[in-house]
GROMACS .gro file of C-alpha atoms in nm:
model
  357
    1UNK     CA    1  -0.494   2.379  -3.139
    2UNK     CA    2  -0.574   2.017  -3.228
    3UNK     CA    3  -0.203   1.929  -3.214
    4UNK     CA    4  -0.183   2.069  -2.861
    5UNK     CA    5  -0.481   1.862  -2.754
    6UNK     CA    6  -0.321   1.547  -2.896
    7UNK     CA    7   0.006   1.629  -2.716
    8UNK     CA    8  -0.184   1.664  -2.387
    9UNK     CA    9  -0.354   1.332  -2.452
   10UNK     CA   10  -0.023   1.156  -2.526
   11UNK     CA   11   0.151   1.302  -2.221
   12UNK     CA   12  -0.143   1.205  -2.003
   13UNK     CA   13  -0.128   0.842  -2.121
   14UNK     CA   14   0.248   0.818  -2.069
   15UNK     CA   15   0.234   0.974  -1.723
   16UNK     CA   16  -0.046   0.746  -1.602
   17UNK     CA   17   0.139   0.435  -1.714
   18UNK     CA   18   0.484   0.516  -1.576
   19UNK     CA   19   0.341   0.698  -1.273
   20UNK     CA   20   0.150   0.385  -1.177
   21UNK     CA   21   0.469   0.178  -1.197
   22UNK     CA   22   0.664   0.420  -0.977
   23UNK     CA   23   0.380   0.458  -0.726
   24UNK     CA   24   0.337   0.082  -0.695
   25UNK     CA   25   0.709   0.014  -0.656
   26UNK     CA   26   0.823   0.289  -0.420
   27UNK     CA   27   0.520   0.407  -0.224
   28UNK     CA   28   0.390   0.054  -0.160
   29UNK     CA   29   0.711  -0.144  -0.115
   30UNK     CA   30   0.878   0.113   0.109
   31UNK     CA   31   0.565   0.144   0.326
   32UNK     CA   32   0.606   0.518   0.361
   33UNK     CA   33   0.417   0.707   0.629
   34UNK     CA   34   0.052   0.766   0.556
   35UNK     CA   35   0.088   1.144   0.531
   36UNK     CA   36   0.377   1.109   0.285
   37UNK     CA   37   0.176   0.860   0.081
   38UNK     CA   38  -0.080   1.138   0.032
   39UNK     CA   39   0.136   1.446  -0.018
   40UNK     CA   40   0.387   1.296  -0.263
   41UNK     CA   41   0.129   1.200  -0.530
   42UNK     CA   42  -0.020   1.549  -0.487
   43UNK     CA   43   0.314   1.719  -0.555
   44UNK     CA   44   0.396   1.491  -0.848
   45UNK     CA   45   0.054   1.543  -1.007
   46UNK     CA   46   0.086   1.917  -0.952
   47UNK     CA   47   0.414   1.916  -1.143
   48UNK     CA   48   0.248   1.703  -1.408
   49UNK     CA   49  -0.019   1.972  -1.442
   50UNK     CA   50   0.262   2.224  -1.498
   51UNK     CA   51   0.404   2.001  -1.774
   52UNK     CA   52   0.062   1.991  -1.941
   53UNK     CA   53   0.058   2.371  -1.943
   54UNK     CA   54   0.384   2.370  -2.138
   55UNK     CA   55   0.203   2.171  -2.407
   56UNK     CA   56  -0.108   2.386  -2.395
   57UNK     CA   57  -0.279   2.538  -2.694
   58UNK     CA   58  -0.382   2.903  -2.717
   59UNK     CA   59  -0.747   2.998  -2.754
   60UNK     CA   60  -0.668   3.371  -2.748
   61UNK     CA   61  -0.368   3.591  -2.667
   62UNK     CA   62  -0.415   3.544  -2.292
   63UNK     CA   63  -0.628   3.228  -2.271
   64UNK     CA   64  -0.473   2.881  -2.296
   65UNK     CA   65  -0.635   2.540  -2.269
   66UNK     CA   66  -0.502   2.202  -2.158
   67UNK     CA   67  -0.595   1.902  -1.944
   68UNK     CA   68  -0.463   2.042  -1.614
   69UNK     CA   69  -0.794   1.971  -1.437
   70UNK     CA   70  -0.748   1.597  -1.483
   71UNK     CA   71  -0.439   1.578  -1.254
   72UNK     CA   72  -0.648   1.739  -0.977
   73UNK     CA   73  -0.923   1.479  -1.020
   74UNK     CA   74  -0.666   1.197  -1.025
   75UNK     CA   75  -0.488   1.341  -0.722
   76UNK     CA   76  -0.802   1.348  -0.507
   77UNK     CA   77  -0.895   0.995  -0.616
   78UNK     CA   78  -0.549   0.853  -0.538
   79UNK     CA   79  -0.444   1.058  -0.235
   80UNK     CA   80  -0.754   1.228  -0.096
   81UNK     CA   81  -0.789   1.590   0.010
   82UNK     CA   82  -0.425   1.646   0.109
   83UNK     CA   83  -0.296   1.538  -0.231
   84UNK     CA   84  -0.566   1.733  -0.412
   85UNK     CA   85  -0.487   2.056  -0.228
   86UNK     CA   86  -0.115   2.018  -0.308
   87UNK     CA   87  -0.190   1.962  -0.677
   88UNK     CA   88  -0.433   2.255  -0.698
   89UNK     CA   89  -0.190   2.494  -0.525
   90UNK     CA   90   0.100   2.406  -0.755
   91UNK     CA   91  -0.111   2.437  -1.070
   92UNK     CA   92  -0.280   2.763  -0.966
   93UNK     CA   93   0.046   2.931  -0.856
   94UNK     CA   94   0.221   2.838  -1.176
   95UNK     CA   95  -0.066   2.956  -1.394
   96UNK     CA   96  -0.100   3.279  -1.199
   97UNK     CA   97   0.264   3.388  -1.189
   98UNK     CA   98   0.470   3.202  -1.451
   99UNK     CA   99   0.276   3.183  -1.777
  100UNK     CA  100   0.117   3.506  -1.898
  101UNK     CA  101   0.143   3.702  -1.574
  102UNK     CA  102  -0.136   3.815  -1.347
  103UNK     CA  103  -0.445   3.908  -1.546
  104UNK     CA  104  -0.813   3.822  -1.544
  105UNK     CA  105  -0.757   3.504  -1.742
  106UNK     CA  106  -0.483   3.368  -1.513
  107UNK     CA  107  -0.678   3.468  -1.202
  108UNK     CA  108  -0.988   3.284  -1.325
  109UNK     CA  109  -0.774   2.983  -1.419
  110UNK     CA  110  -0.627   2.975  -1.066
  111UNK     CA  111  -0.976   2.994  -0.917
  112UNK     CA  112  -1.088   2.716  -1.151
  113UNK     CA  113  -0.819   2.488  -1.009
  114UNK     CA  114  -0.982   2.515  -0.666
  115UNK     CA  115  -1.332   2.481  -0.812
  116UNK     CA  116  -1.212   2.156  -0.969
  117UNK     CA  117  -1.068   2.055  -0.633
  118UNK     CA  118  -1.406   2.116  -0.468
  119UNK     CA  119  -1.587   1.907  -0.728
  120UNK     CA  120  -1.338   1.623  -0.684
  121UNK     CA  121  -1.362   1.640  -0.304
  122UNK     CA  122  -1.740   1.600  -0.319
  123UNK     CA  123  -1.755   1.327  -0.583
  124UNK     CA  124  -1.428   1.132  -0.566
  125UNK     CA  125  -1.258   1.160  -0.226
  126UNK     CA  126  -1.264   0.838  -0.026
  127UNK     CA  127  -1.500   0.667  -0.270
  128UNK     CA  128  -1.470   0.370  -0.498
  129UNK     CA  129  -1.413   0.498  -0.848
  130UNK     CA  130  -1.723   0.454  -1.064
  131UNK     CA  131  -1.798   0.573  -1.415
  132UNK     CA  132  -2.098   0.768  -1.290
  133UNK     CA  133  -1.900   0.972  -1.036
  134UNK     CA  134  -1.610   1.022  -1.273
  135UNK     CA  135  -1.851   1.126  -1.547
  136UNK     CA  136  -2.014   1.387  -1.322
  137UNK     CA  137  -1.670   1.518  -1.228
  138UNK     CA  138  -1.570   1.545  -1.593
  139UNK     CA  139  -1.894   1.716  -1.693
  140UNK     CA  140  -1.884   1.973  -1.415
  141UNK     CA  141  -1.516   2.057  -1.463
  142UNK     CA  142  -1.567   2.086  -1.838
  143UNK     CA  143  -1.854   2.330  -1.776
  144UNK     CA  144  -1.643   2.544  -1.541
  145UNK     CA  145  -1.355   2.559  -1.791
  146UNK     CA  146  -1.588   2.638  -2.080
  147UNK     CA  147  -1.757   2.912  -1.875
  148UNK     CA  148  -1.421   3.077  -1.808
  149UNK     CA  149  -1.335   3.060  -2.179
  150UNK     CA  150  -1.671   3.217  -2.265
  151UNK     CA  151  -1.610   3.501  -2.018
  152UNK     CA  152  -1.254   3.579  -2.124
  153UNK     CA  153  -1.268   3.527  -2.504
  154UNK     CA  154  -1.433   3.809  -2.693
  155UNK     CA  155  -1.473   3.661  -3.042
  156UNK     CA  156  -1.443   3.338  -3.244
  157UNK     CA  157  -1.477   3.139  -2.925
  158UNK     CA  158  -1.752   2.881  -2.975
  159UNK     CA  159  -1.568   2.648  -3.210
  160UNK     CA  160  -1.261   2.648  -2.984
  161UNK     CA  161  -1.471   2.587  -2.673
  162UNK     CA  162  -1.666   2.307  -2.842
  163UNK     CA  163  -1.347   2.137  -2.966
  164UNK     CA  164  -1.185   2.164  -2.623
  165UNK     CA  165  -1.497   2.025  -2.453
  166UNK     CA  166  -1.519   1.721  -2.680
  167UNK     CA  167  -1.150   1.632  -2.654
  168UNK     CA  168  -1.144   1.699  -2.278
  169UNK     CA  169  -1.435   1.458  -2.223
  170UNK     CA  170  -1.269   1.197  -2.446
  171UNK     CA  171  -0.942   1.239  -2.257
  172UNK     CA  172  -1.125   1.216  -1.926
  173UNK     CA  173  -1.309   0.897  -2.025
  174UNK     CA  174  -0.981   0.746  -2.142
  175UNK     CA  175  -0.824   0.844  -1.809
  176UNK     CA  176  -1.102   0.663  -1.622
  177UNK     CA  177  -1.049   0.337  -1.811
  178UNK     CA  178  -0.671   0.374  -1.781
  179UNK     CA  179  -0.700   0.417  -1.403
  180UNK     CA  180  -0.928   0.114  -1.379
  181UNK     CA  181  -0.692  -0.096  -1.591
  182UNK     CA  182  -0.385   0.006  -1.393
  183UNK     CA  183  -0.564  -0.061  -1.065
  184UNK     CA  184  -0.663  -0.411  -1.175
  185UNK     CA  185  -0.308  -0.479  -1.294
  186UNK     CA  186  -0.160  -0.348  -0.968
  187UNK     CA  187  -0.405  -0.556  -0.761
  188UNK     CA  188  -0.318  -0.867  -0.961
  189UNK     CA  189   0.056  -0.816  -0.917
  190UNK     CA  190   0.005  -0.755  -0.545
  191UNK     CA  191  -0.199  -1.073  -0.511
  192UNK     CA  192   0.066  -1.273  -0.697
  193UNK     CA  193   0.341  -1.128  -0.479
  194UNK     CA  194   0.138  -1.197  -0.167
  195UNK     CA  195   0.072  -1.555  -0.276
  196UNK     CA  196   0.443  -1.612  -0.338
  197UNK     CA  197   0.528  -1.494   0.014
  198UNK     CA  198   0.245  -1.659   0.208
  199UNK     CA  199   0.201  -2.009   0.340
  200UNK     CA  200  -0.108  -2.149   0.167
  201UNK     CA  201  -0.239  -2.328   0.477
  202UNK     CA  202  -0.195  -2.074   0.756
  203UNK     CA  203  -0.182  -1.744   0.567
  204UNK     CA  204   0.138  -1.657   0.753
  205UNK     CA  205   0.461  -1.561   0.578
  206UNK     CA  206   0.648  -1.859   0.437
  207UNK     CA  207   1.011  -1.954   0.488
  208UNK     CA  208   1.133  -1.765   0.180
  209UNK     CA  209   0.959  -1.444   0.289
  210UNK     CA  210   1.103  -1.484   0.639
  211UNK     CA  211   1.457  -1.514   0.503
  212UNK     CA  212   1.409  -1.199   0.293
  213UNK     CA  213   1.265  -1.019   0.595
  214UNK     CA  214   1.563  -1.116   0.813
  215UNK     CA  215   1.805  -0.984   0.550
  216UNK     CA  216   1.631  -0.645   0.554
  217UNK     CA  217   1.596  -0.654   0.932
  218UNK     CA  218   1.969  -0.714   0.971
  219UNK     CA  219   2.054  -0.413   0.754
  220UNK     CA  220   1.817  -0.183   0.946
  221UNK     CA  221   1.930  -0.315   1.285
  222UNK     CA  222   2.297  -0.250   1.213
  223UNK     CA  223   2.213   0.119   1.172
  224UNK     CA  224   1.957   0.159   1.451
  225UNK     CA  225   2.090  -0.097   1.702
  226UNK     CA  226   1.730  -0.149   1.821
  227UNK     CA  227   1.681  -0.473   2.019
  228UNK     CA  228   1.450  -0.745   1.891
  229UNK     CA  229   1.387  -1.108   1.977
  230UNK     CA  230   1.355  -1.415   1.759
  231UNK     CA  231   1.121  -1.693   1.877
  232UNK     CA  232   1.125  -2.049   1.744
  233UNK     CA  233   0.794  -2.224   1.815
  234UNK     CA  234   0.730  -2.596   1.773
  235UNK     CA  235   0.413  -2.798   1.840
  236UNK     CA  236   0.471  -3.075   2.093
  237UNK     CA  237   0.398  -3.430   1.971
  238UNK     CA  238   0.240  -3.303   1.648
  239UNK     CA  239   0.309  -3.638   1.478
  240UNK     CA  240   0.071  -3.800   1.723
  241UNK     CA  241  -0.204  -3.561   1.611
  242UNK     CA  242  -0.156  -3.664   1.248
  243UNK     CA  243  -0.129  -4.033   1.331
  244UNK     CA  244  -0.434  -4.033   1.559
  245UNK     CA  245  -0.675  -3.797   1.385
  246UNK     CA  246  -0.538  -3.778   1.030
  247UNK     CA  247  -0.361  -3.512   0.829
  248UNK     CA  248  -0.675  -3.300   0.768
  249UNK     CA  249  -0.702  -3.263   1.146
  250UNK     CA  250  -0.336  -3.170   1.160
  251UNK     CA  251  -0.396  -2.899   0.899
  252UNK     CA  252  -0.679  -2.758   1.112
  253UNK     CA  253  -0.449  -2.745   1.414
  254UNK     CA  254  -0.181  -2.561   1.215
  255UNK     CA  255  -0.428  -2.307   1.079
  256UNK     CA  256  -0.584  -2.255   1.421
  257UNK     CA  257  -0.245  -2.212   1.585
  258UNK     CA  258  -0.165  -1.942   1.329
  259UNK     CA  259  -0.468  -1.750   1.458
  260UNK     CA  260  -0.348  -1.788   1.817
  261UNK     CA  261  -0.008  -1.652   1.711
  262UNK     CA  262  -0.168  -1.351   1.542
  263UNK     CA  263  -0.375  -1.278   1.852
  264UNK     CA  264  -0.071  -1.308   2.080
  265UNK     CA  265   0.153  -1.057   1.904
  266UNK     CA  266   0.136  -0.703   1.773
  267UNK     CA  267   0.049  -0.630   1.409
  268UNK     CA  268   0.405  -0.515   1.334
  269UNK     CA  269   0.564  -0.836   1.470
  270UNK     CA  270   0.667  -1.074   1.191
  271UNK     CA  271   0.518  -1.425   1.209
  272UNK     CA  272   0.608  -1.702   0.965
  273UNK     CA  273   0.565  -2.074   0.923
  274UNK     CA  274   0.916  -2.209   0.887
  275UNK     CA  275   0.807  -2.555   0.785
  276UNK     CA  276   0.599  -2.846   0.912
  277UNK     CA  277   0.484  -2.771   1.268
  278UNK     CA  278   0.758  -2.511   1.327
  279UNK     CA  279   0.690  -2.137   1.339
  280UNK     CA  280   0.912  -1.834   1.387
  281UNK     CA  281   0.830  -1.491   1.526
  282UNK     CA  282   1.033  -1.170   1.522
  283UNK     CA  283   0.924  -0.949   1.811
  284UNK     CA  284   1.035  -0.593   1.742
  285UNK     CA  285   1.176  -0.366   2.013
  286UNK     CA  286   1.184  -0.648   2.264
  287UNK     CA  287   1.483  -0.708   2.494
  288UNK     CA  288   1.595  -1.006   2.702
  289UNK     CA  289   1.382  -0.913   3.005
  290UNK     CA  290   1.061  -0.845   2.812
  291UNK     CA  291   1.060  -1.164   2.607
  292UNK     CA  292   1.016  -1.388   2.912
  293UNK     CA  293   0.668  -1.250   2.980
  294UNK     CA  294   0.574  -1.236   2.609
  295UNK     CA  295   0.681  -1.593   2.529
  296UNK     CA  296   0.521  -1.729   2.846
  297UNK     CA  297   0.194  -1.557   2.754
  298UNK     CA  298   0.205  -1.724   2.413
  299UNK     CA  299   0.265  -2.065   2.571
  300UNK     CA  300  -0.035  -2.022   2.803
  301UNK     CA  301  -0.256  -1.896   2.518
  302UNK     CA  302  -0.185  -2.213   2.319
  303UNK     CA  303  -0.225  -2.440   2.622
  304UNK     CA  304  -0.563  -2.287   2.709
  305UNK     CA  305  -0.694  -2.282   2.352
  306UNK     CA  306  -0.944  -2.546   2.240
  307UNK     CA  307  -0.866  -2.682   1.894
  308UNK     CA  308  -1.187  -2.809   1.730
  309UNK     CA  309  -1.114  -3.090   1.481
  310UNK     CA  310  -1.326  -3.168   1.172
  311UNK     CA  311  -1.494  -3.465   1.345
  312UNK     CA  312  -1.601  -3.242   1.636
  313UNK     CA  313  -1.328  -3.355   1.875
  314UNK     CA  314  -1.190  -3.089   2.109
  315UNK     CA  315  -0.814  -3.108   2.137
  316UNK     CA  316  -0.559  -2.936   2.358
  317UNK     CA  317  -0.197  -2.904   2.244
  318UNK     CA  318   0.118  -2.747   2.385
  319UNK     CA  319   0.419  -2.578   2.232
  320UNK     CA  320   0.787  -2.545   2.309
  321UNK     CA  321   0.952  -2.206   2.253
  322UNK     CA  322   1.315  -2.104   2.210
  323UNK     CA  323   1.419  -1.738   2.219
  324UNK     CA  324   1.729  -1.539   2.129
  325UNK     CA  325   1.762  -1.161   2.157
  326UNK     CA  326   1.973  -0.910   1.968
  327UNK     CA  327   2.212  -0.751   2.071
  328UNK     CA  328   2.274  -1.018   2.339
  329UNK     CA  329   2.329  -1.257   2.049
  330UNK     CA  330   2.501  -1.153   1.727
  331UNK     CA  331   2.276  -1.122   1.423
  332UNK     CA  332   2.441  -1.404   1.229
  333UNK     CA  333   2.395  -1.643   1.525
  334UNK     CA  334   2.041  -1.542   1.619
  335UNK     CA  335   1.856  -1.819   1.433
  336UNK     CA  336   2.101  -2.086   1.546
  337UNK     CA  337   2.080  -1.979   1.914
  338UNK     CA  338   1.700  -1.965   1.908
  339UNK     CA  339   1.695  -2.315   1.758
  340UNK     CA  340   1.928  -2.439   2.031
  341UNK     CA  341   1.700  -2.285   2.295
  342UNK     CA  342   1.402  -2.461   2.134
  343UNK     CA  343   1.589  -2.792   2.146
  344UNK     CA  344   1.663  -2.732   2.513
  345UNK     CA  345   1.292  -2.664   2.581
  346UNK     CA  346   1.191  -2.993   2.419
  347UNK     CA  347   1.464  -3.187   2.594
  348UNK     CA  348   1.356  -3.037   2.928
  349UNK     CA  349   1.007  -3.184   2.903
  350UNK     CA  350   0.826  -2.966   2.641
  351UNK     CA  351   0.548  -2.713   2.704
  352UNK     CA  352   0.799  -2.457   2.822
  353UNK     CA  353   1.002  -2.154   2.719
  354UNK     CA  354   1.382  -2.148   2.708
  355UNK     CA  355   1.579  -1.830   2.648
  356UNK     CA  356   1.928  -1.830   2.509
  357UNK     CA  357   2.165  -1.706   2.778
   0.00000   0.00000   0.00000
């Protein structure tokens, strides 16, 4: 029995570690749909519960014990109710039909999976993980499992139940600290990745992140053939701002302009600072006719905006914008054509929008 408990403990540790790596890499980087982000962890954790049952330890001829309740708790914490239901269904079906057949013990075990789900839904769903809530979840699920063992085992049961309860609580506490550690590690990696791809002054994507985005965008566009427009944006006479008011004032203008850009475009449009006073925007699902109105709205938003400098001075600036649209322009020429359109806008007097013909 003790060997089976140790096996469950080892498998649990291994799964949490590698599962966190896979979840962070594929579910986060691929930006899967919200529903999929919930159901996939539920299915995986359900299958993990099945694996734990293969390394279970018998308490009697028909009663087996393992840590299968922990995947249900983890599933609700990570994916909410949808994931928890998927995990509970997989575990209960497997226990009911594929281990010792349908009997009172397997039926009670299947019911216990949904009792565990209910406990997790009340204490863990949509909440920040705390030791108090996790501890209550562990205690209540341990009591339900021990109650089932007491009902189904006729003799020599108390030592087995006590041993299971102690090791289950220890495994559950370890799981809590493992989840907290993995979350902190994942948050730190995400922050480091975000910092590497963000411009420190404006918070927008930097030039390196924009280049990587365009590579991915080109691959997707070749398959979908969906139109999009690239905008090159440059602040008019920005050198005069630095020379007149100083570089700290210029930094304020850049940061404030980044906010105007965010307010002028949709959340899924890609905005980056290309360098200096030059910005670039990828407007998704936008054709040649639509971009005229969108770019002109941006120009007016900047022209009407009041930029408040550190010394209290109110400043108005203007921008020049160059646009190029795919598929009117080939992907490999898009950046060059948008830059040419920007040059034309500046040569034509600035504070205007030029669109690549």
